[in-house]
Short mmCIF file of C-alpha atoms and ligand atoms in Angstrom, two decimals:
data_model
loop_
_atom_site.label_atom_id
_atom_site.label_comp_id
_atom_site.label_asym_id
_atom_site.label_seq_id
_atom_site.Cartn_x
_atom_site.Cartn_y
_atom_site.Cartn_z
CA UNK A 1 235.75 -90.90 -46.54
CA UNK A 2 237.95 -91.61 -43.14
CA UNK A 3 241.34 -92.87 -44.16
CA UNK A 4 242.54 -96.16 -43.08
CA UNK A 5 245.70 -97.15 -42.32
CA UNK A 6 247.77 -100.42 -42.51
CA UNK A 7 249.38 -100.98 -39.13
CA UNK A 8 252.13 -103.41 -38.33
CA UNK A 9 253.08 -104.24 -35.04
CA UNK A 10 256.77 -105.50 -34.62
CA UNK A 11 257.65 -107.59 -31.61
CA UNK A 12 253.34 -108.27 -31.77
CA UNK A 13 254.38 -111.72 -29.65
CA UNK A 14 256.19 -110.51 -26.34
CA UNK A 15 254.22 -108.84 -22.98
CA UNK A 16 254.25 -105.36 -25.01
CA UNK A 17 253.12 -106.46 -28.16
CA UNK A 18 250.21 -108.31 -27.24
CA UNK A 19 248.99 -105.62 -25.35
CA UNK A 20 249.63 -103.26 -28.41
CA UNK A 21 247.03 -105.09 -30.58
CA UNK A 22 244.62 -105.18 -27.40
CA UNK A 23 244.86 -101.22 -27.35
CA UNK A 24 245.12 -101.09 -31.00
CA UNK A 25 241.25 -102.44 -30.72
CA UNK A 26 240.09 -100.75 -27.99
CA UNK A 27 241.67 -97.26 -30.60
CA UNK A 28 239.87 -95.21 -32.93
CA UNK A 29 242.19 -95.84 -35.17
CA UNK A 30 240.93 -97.01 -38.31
CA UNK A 31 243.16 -100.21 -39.16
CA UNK A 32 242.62 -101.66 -43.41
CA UNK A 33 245.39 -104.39 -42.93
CA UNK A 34 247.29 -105.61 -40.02
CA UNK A 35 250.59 -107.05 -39.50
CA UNK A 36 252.03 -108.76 -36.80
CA UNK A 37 255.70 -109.18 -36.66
CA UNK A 38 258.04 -110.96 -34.73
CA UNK A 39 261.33 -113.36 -34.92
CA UNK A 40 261.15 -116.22 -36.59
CA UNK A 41 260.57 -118.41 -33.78
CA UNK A 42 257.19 -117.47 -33.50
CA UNK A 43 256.22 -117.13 -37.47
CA UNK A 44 253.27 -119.43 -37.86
CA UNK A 45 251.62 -118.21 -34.25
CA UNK A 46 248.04 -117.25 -34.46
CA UNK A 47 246.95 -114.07 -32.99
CA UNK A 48 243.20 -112.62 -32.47
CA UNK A 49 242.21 -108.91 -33.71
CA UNK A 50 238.56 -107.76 -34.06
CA UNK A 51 237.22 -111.12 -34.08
CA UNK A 52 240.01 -112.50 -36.61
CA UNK A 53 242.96 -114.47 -36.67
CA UNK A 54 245.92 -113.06 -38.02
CA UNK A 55 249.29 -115.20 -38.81
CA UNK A 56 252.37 -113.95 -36.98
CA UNK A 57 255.12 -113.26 -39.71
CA UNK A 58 259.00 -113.47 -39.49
CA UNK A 59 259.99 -109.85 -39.93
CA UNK A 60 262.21 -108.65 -43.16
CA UNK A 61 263.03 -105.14 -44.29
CA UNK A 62 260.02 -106.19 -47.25
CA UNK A 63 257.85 -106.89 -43.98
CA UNK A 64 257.43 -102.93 -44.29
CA UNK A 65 256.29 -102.73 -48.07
CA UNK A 66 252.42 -100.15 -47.75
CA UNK A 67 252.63 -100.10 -44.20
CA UNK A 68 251.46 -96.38 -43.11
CA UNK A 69 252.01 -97.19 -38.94
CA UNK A 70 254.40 -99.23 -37.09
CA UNK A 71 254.14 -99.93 -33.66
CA UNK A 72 257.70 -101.46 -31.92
CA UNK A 73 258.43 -103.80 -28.96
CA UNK A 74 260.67 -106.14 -29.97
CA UNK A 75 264.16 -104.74 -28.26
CA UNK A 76 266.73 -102.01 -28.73
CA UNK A 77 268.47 -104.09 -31.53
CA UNK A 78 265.49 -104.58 -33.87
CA UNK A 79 264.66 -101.20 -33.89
CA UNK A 80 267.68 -99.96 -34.94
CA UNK A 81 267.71 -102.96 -38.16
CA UNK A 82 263.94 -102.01 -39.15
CA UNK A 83 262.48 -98.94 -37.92
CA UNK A 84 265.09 -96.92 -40.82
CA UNK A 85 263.73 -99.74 -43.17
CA UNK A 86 260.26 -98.70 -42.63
CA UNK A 87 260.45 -95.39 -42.33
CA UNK A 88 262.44 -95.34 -45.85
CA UNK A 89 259.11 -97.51 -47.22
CA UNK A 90 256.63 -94.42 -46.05
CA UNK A 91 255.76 -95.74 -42.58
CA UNK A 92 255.95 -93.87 -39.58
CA UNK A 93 256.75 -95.73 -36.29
CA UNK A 94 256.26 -95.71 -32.56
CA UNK A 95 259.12 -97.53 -31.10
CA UNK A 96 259.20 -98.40 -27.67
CA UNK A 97 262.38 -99.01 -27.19
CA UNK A 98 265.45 -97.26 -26.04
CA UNK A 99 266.86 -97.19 -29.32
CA UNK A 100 266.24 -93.70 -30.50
CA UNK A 101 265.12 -91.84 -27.82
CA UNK A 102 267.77 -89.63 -26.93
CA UNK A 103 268.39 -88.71 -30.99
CA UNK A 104 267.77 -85.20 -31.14
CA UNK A 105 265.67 -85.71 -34.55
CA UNK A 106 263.02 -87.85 -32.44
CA UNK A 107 260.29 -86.88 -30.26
CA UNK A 108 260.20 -88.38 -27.16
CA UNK A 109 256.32 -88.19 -26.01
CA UNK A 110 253.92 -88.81 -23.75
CA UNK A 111 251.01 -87.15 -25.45
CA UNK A 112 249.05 -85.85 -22.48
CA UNK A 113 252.69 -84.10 -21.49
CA UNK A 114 254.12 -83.08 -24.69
CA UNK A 115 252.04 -83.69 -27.08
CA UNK A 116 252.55 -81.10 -29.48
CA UNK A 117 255.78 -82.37 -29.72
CA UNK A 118 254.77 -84.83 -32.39
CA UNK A 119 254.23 -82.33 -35.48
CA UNK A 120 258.26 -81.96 -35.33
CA UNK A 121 258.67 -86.17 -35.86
CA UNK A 122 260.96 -87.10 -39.49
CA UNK A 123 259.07 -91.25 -39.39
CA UNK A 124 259.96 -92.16 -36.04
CA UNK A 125 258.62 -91.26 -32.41
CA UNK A 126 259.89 -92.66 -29.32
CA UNK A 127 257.76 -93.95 -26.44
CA UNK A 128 259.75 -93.06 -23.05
CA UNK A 129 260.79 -95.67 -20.59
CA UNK A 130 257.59 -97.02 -18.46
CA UNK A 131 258.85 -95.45 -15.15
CA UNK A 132 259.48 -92.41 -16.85
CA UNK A 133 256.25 -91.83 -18.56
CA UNK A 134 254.26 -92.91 -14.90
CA UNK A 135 256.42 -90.14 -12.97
CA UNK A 136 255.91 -87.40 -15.45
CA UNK A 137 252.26 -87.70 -15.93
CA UNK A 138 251.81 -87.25 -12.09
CA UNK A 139 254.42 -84.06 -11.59
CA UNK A 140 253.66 -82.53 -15.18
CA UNK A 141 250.66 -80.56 -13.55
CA UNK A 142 253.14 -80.12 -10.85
CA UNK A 143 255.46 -78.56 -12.81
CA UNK A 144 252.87 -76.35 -14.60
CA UNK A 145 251.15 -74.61 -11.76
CA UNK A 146 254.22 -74.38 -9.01
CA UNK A 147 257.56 -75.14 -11.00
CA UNK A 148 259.71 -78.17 -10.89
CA UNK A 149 263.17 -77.82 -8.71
CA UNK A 150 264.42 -81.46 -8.43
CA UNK A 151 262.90 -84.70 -8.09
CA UNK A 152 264.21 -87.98 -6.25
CA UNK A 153 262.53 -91.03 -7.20
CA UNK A 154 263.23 -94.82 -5.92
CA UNK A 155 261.49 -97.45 -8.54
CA UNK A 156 259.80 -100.81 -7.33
CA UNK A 157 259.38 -102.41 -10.93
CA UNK A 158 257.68 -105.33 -11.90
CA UNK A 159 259.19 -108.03 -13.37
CA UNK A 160 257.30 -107.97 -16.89
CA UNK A 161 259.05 -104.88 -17.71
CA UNK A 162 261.67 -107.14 -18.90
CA UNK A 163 259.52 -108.76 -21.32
CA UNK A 164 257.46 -112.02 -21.18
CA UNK A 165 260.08 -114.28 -20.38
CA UNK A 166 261.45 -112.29 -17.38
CA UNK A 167 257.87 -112.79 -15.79
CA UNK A 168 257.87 -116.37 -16.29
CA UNK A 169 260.95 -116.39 -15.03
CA UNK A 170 259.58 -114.94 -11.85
CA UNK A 171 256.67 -117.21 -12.17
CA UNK A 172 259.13 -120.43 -12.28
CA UNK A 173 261.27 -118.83 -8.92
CA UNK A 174 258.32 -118.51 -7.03
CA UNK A 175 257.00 -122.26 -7.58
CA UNK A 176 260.39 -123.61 -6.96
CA UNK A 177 260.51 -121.71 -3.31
CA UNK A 178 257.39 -122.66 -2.86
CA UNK A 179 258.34 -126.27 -3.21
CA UNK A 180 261.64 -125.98 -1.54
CA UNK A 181 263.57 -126.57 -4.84
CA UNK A 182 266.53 -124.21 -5.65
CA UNK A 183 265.57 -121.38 -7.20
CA UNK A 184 269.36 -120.03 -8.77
CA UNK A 185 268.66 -122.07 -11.22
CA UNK A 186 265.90 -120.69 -12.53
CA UNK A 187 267.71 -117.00 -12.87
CA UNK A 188 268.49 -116.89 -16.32
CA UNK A 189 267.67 -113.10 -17.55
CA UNK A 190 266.66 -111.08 -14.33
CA UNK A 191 268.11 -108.20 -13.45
CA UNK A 192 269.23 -108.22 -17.02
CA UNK A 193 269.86 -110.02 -20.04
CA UNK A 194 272.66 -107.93 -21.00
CA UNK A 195 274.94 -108.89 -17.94
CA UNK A 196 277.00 -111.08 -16.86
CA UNK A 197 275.70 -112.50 -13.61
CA UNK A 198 271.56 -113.37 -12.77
CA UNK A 199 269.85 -113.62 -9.62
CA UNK A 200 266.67 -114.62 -8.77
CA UNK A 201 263.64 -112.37 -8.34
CA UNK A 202 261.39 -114.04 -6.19
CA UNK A 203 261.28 -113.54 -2.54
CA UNK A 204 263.82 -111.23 -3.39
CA UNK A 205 265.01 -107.31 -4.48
CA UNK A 206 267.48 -106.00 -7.97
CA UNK A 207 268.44 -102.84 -7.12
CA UNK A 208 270.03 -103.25 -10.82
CA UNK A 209 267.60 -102.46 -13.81
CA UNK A 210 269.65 -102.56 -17.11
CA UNK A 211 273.36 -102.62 -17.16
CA UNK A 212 275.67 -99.95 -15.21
CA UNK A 213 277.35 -96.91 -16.64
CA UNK A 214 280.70 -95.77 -15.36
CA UNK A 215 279.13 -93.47 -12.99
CA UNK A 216 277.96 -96.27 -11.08
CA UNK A 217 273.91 -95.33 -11.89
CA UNK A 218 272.05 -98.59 -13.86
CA UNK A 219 270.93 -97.49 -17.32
CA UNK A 220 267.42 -97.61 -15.99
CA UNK A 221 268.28 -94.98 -13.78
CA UNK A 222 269.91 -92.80 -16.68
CA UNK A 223 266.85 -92.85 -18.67
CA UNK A 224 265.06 -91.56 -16.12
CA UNK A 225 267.09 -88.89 -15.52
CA UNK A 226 267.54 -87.80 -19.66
CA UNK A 227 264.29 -88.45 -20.86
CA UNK A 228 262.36 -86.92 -17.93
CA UNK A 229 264.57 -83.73 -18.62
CA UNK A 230 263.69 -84.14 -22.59
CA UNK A 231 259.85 -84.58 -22.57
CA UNK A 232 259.64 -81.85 -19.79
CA UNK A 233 261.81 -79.27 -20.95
CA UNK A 234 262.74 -80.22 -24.16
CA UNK A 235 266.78 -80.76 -23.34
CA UNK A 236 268.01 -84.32 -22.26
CA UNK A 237 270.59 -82.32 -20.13
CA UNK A 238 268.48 -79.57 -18.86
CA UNK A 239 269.54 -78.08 -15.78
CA UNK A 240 266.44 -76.79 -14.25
CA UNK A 241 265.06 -79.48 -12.91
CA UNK A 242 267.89 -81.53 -11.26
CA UNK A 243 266.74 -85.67 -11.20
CA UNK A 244 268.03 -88.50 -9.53
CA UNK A 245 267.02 -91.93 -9.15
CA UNK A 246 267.32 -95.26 -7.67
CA UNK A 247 265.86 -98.34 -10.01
CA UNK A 248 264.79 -101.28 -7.86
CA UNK A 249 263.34 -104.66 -9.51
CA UNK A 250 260.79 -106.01 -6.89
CA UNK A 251 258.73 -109.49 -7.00
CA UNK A 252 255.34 -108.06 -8.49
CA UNK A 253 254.22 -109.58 -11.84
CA UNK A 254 252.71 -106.39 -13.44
CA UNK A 255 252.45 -102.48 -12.51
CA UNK A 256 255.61 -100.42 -11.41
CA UNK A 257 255.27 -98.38 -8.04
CA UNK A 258 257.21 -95.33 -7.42
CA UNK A 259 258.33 -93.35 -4.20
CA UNK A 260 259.00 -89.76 -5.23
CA UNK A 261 260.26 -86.71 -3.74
CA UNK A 262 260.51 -83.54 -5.25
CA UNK A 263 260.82 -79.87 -4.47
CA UNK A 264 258.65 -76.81 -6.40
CA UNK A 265 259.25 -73.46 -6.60
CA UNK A 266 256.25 -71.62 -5.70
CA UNK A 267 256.59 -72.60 -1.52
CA UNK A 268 252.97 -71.34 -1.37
CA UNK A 269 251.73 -74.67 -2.59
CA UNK A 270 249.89 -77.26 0.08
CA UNK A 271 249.29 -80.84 -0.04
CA UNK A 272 245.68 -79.49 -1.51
CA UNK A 273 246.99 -77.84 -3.97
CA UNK A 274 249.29 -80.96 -5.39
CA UNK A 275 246.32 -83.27 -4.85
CA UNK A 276 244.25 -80.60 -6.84
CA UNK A 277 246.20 -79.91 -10.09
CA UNK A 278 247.30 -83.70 -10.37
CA UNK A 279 243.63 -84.92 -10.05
CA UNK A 280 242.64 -82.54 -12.81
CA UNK A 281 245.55 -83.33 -15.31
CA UNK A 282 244.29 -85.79 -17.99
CA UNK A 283 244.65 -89.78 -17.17
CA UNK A 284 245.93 -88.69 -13.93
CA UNK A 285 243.67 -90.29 -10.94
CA UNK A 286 244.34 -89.20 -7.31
CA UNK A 287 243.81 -92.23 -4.55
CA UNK A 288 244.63 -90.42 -1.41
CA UNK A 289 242.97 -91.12 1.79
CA UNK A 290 245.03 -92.43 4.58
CA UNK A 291 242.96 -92.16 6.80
CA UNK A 292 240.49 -95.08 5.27
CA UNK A 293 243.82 -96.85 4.09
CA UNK A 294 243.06 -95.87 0.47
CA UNK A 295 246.04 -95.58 -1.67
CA UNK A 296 247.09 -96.99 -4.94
CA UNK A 297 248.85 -100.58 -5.43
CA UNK A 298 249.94 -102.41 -8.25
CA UNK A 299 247.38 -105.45 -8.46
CA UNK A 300 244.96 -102.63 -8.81
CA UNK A 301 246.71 -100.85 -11.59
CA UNK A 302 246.84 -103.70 -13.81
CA UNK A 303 245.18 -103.71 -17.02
CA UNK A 304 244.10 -99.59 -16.45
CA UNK A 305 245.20 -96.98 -18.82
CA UNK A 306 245.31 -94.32 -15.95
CA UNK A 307 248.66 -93.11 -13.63
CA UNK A 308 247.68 -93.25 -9.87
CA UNK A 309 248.73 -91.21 -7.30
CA UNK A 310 248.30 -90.97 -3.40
CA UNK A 311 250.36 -90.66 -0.14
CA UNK A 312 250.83 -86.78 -1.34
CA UNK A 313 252.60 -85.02 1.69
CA UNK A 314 254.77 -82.52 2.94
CA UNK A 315 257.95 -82.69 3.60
CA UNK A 316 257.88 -81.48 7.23
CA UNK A 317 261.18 -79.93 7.87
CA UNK A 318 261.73 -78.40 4.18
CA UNK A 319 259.61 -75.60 3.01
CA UNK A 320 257.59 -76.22 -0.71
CA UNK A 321 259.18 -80.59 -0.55
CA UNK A 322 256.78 -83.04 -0.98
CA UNK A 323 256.74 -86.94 -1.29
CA UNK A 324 253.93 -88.92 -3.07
CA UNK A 325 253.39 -92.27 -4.00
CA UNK A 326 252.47 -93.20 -8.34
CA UNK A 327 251.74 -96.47 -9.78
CA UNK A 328 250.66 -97.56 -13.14
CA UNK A 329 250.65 -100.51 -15.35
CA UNK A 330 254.10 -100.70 -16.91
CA UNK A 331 252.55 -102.33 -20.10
CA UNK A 332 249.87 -100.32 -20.63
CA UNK A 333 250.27 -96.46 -19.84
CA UNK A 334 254.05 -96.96 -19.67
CA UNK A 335 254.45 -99.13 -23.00
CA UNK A 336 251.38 -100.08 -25.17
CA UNK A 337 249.19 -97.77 -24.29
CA UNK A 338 251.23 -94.50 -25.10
CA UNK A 339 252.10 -95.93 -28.07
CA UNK A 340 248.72 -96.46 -28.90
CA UNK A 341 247.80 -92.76 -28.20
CA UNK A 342 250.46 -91.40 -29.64
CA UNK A 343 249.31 -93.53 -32.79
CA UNK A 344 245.83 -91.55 -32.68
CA UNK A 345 247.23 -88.42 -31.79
CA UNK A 346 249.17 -88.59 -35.10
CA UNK A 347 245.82 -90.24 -36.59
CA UNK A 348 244.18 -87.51 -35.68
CA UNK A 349 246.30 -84.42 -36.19
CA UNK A 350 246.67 -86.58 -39.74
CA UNK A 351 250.62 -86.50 -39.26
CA UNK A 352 251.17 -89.86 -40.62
P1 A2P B 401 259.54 -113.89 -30.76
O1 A2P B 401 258.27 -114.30 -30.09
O2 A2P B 401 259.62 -114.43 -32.14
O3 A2P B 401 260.78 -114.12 -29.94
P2 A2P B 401 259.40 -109.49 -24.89
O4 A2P B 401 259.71 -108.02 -24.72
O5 A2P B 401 258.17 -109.91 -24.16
O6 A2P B 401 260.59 -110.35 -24.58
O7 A2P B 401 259.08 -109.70 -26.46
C1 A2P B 401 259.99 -109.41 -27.46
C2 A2P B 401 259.31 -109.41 -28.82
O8 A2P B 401 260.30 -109.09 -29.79
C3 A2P B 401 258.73 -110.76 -29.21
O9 A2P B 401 257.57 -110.54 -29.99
C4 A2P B 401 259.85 -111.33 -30.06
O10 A2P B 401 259.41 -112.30 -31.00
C5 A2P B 401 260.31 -110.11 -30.79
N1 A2P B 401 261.66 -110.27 -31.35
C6 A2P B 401 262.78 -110.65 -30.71
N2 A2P B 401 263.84 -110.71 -31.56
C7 A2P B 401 263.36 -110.34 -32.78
C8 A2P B 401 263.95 -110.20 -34.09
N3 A2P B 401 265.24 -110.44 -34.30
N4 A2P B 401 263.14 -109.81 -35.10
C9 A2P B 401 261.83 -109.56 -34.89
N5 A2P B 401 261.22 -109.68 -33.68
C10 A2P B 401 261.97 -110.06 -32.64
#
């Protein structure tokens, strides 16, 4: 008989967590009981799986009590109270937040990448940052055929990758321009919560995602240094592949675009060849034909599982440089959606 598991999905309210019970249906995984979790402002809120309702429930350590699976959204802070709960109750988690990523003890995977990575998880397995997980799906195969020497990305992220509430914030901006009211006032959590000042969104840039280190990079732009270095080459500090970024918060409701350069080692490789290896990597899809204006774009991306990739081009005045051009929805194959697979890898490798 197939086992079945009992799943419970913490933070199941906010723009992640809704879309991890729509993945969770679309999943082979074969669910007995589910739970959704949240704060208790939402307890009480009915949500639909596989034709039934299911009662949102204020979350408690007990919450956790023959719960085989957890799947976490519900912020850095949550994580760190409950995930060690549940994991001490027998459950093993997916936690999408930043919270244990970088803990040496914790896989950080994107299963098409590193897969294999999950057999080594003690309960908990961290789902990398969305802008992370987009970039290395597209220069993985990269990195496998010609060898990775450094990468340079600039972000344009959308604004739901600051939960629900940041993209009704954006929502609210853009109908108060529209109507020639002020919009300040409606800049209550963008470009983050955790910071002192907010500006609006709408009609507008962030080049600040998270809060700044000492350095002077945004935490955003940290992450996707560390945890590109750890799901590549196993070693948030590796030095082989040097990484630097720039983490912009742009005016789009869903799907994060990114504008990447990067340098391989094999100077051999063409365009052709890029466009070749990337197309063939799993959930990798190549869009890339100038010359009939095809490329991918956000509004596209939304609500697809795949990473897209197009403008792939050489650098013309450095030998084996290229830039290209990746987009994919930020909620689905850079949150809910790898933490769904991951889920069925482990389903399937029976590792829970
Ligand atoms: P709630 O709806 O009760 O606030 P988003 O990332 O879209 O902002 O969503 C955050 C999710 O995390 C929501 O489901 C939210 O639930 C949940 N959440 C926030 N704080 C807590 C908490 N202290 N305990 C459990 N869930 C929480």
């Amino acid at each position: 008989m197939t086992r079945e598991y009992n799943v419970a999905i913490l933070g199941a309210t906010g723009a992640v967590g809704r879309r991890m019970i729509e993945q969770l249906e679309q999943s082979s995984i074969p669910v007995k009981e589910l739970k959704l979790l949240a704060s208790s402002r939402s307890a009480g809120t009915k949500l639909p799986f596989r034709g039934k309702e299911y009662i949102v429930e204020e979350t408690k350590p007990e919450s956790f009590d023959g719960v085989d699976l957890v799947l976490s959204s519900a912020g850095g802070s949550v994580s760190k109270k409950f995930l060690p709960e549940a994991v001490k109750r027998g459950a093993v988690c997916v936690d999408n937040t930043s919270a244990f990523r970088m803990d040496p003890d914790v896989p950080l995977v994107v299963p098409e990448v590193n897969g294999e990575q999950l057999k080594n998880h003690h309960g908990i397995i961290a789902n990398p940052n969305c802008s992370t997980i987009q970039m290395v799906m597209a220069l993985e195969p990269v990195r496998r055929k010609f060898g990775l020497k450094q990468i340079i990305v600039s972000t344009y992220q959308a604004s739901s990758g600051a939960g629900q509430s940041a993209l009704n914030e954006l929502n609210q901006e853009a109908q108060d321009y529209l109507d020639g009211k002020n919009m300040q006032e409606d800049a209550k959590i963008l470009p983050t919560k955790g910071d002192k000042k907010h500006y609006p969104l709408a009609f507008n840039l962030l080049p600040q995602i998270d809060v700044f280190e000492e350095d002077g990079y945004s935490h955003e732009e940290w992450k996707m240094i560390h945890e590109t270095k750890k799901i590549m080459l196993n070693d948030m500090d590796a030095p082989e592949i040097k990484v630097t970024a720039t983490c912009v918060r742009v005016p789009v409701p869903i799907s994060h675009g990114e504008s990447v350069y990067f340098t391989v080692a094999d100077e051999t490789a063409t365009a052709e060849d890029i466009r070749k290896v990337m197309a063939d990597f799993p959930g990798v899809v190549v869009q890339d034909d100038p010359e009939n204006q095809v490329y991918p774009q956000p509004i596209d991306a939304v609500g697809k599982r795949e990473t897209f990739v197009g403008r792939i081009r050489p650098d013309q005045e450095n030998k084996g440089a290229f830039n290209a051009w990746i987009v994919a929805d930020n909620l689905l194959k850079g949150a809910a959606w790898n933490a769904v697979e991951n889920a069925e890898y482990l389903v399937k490798e029976d590792l829970i």
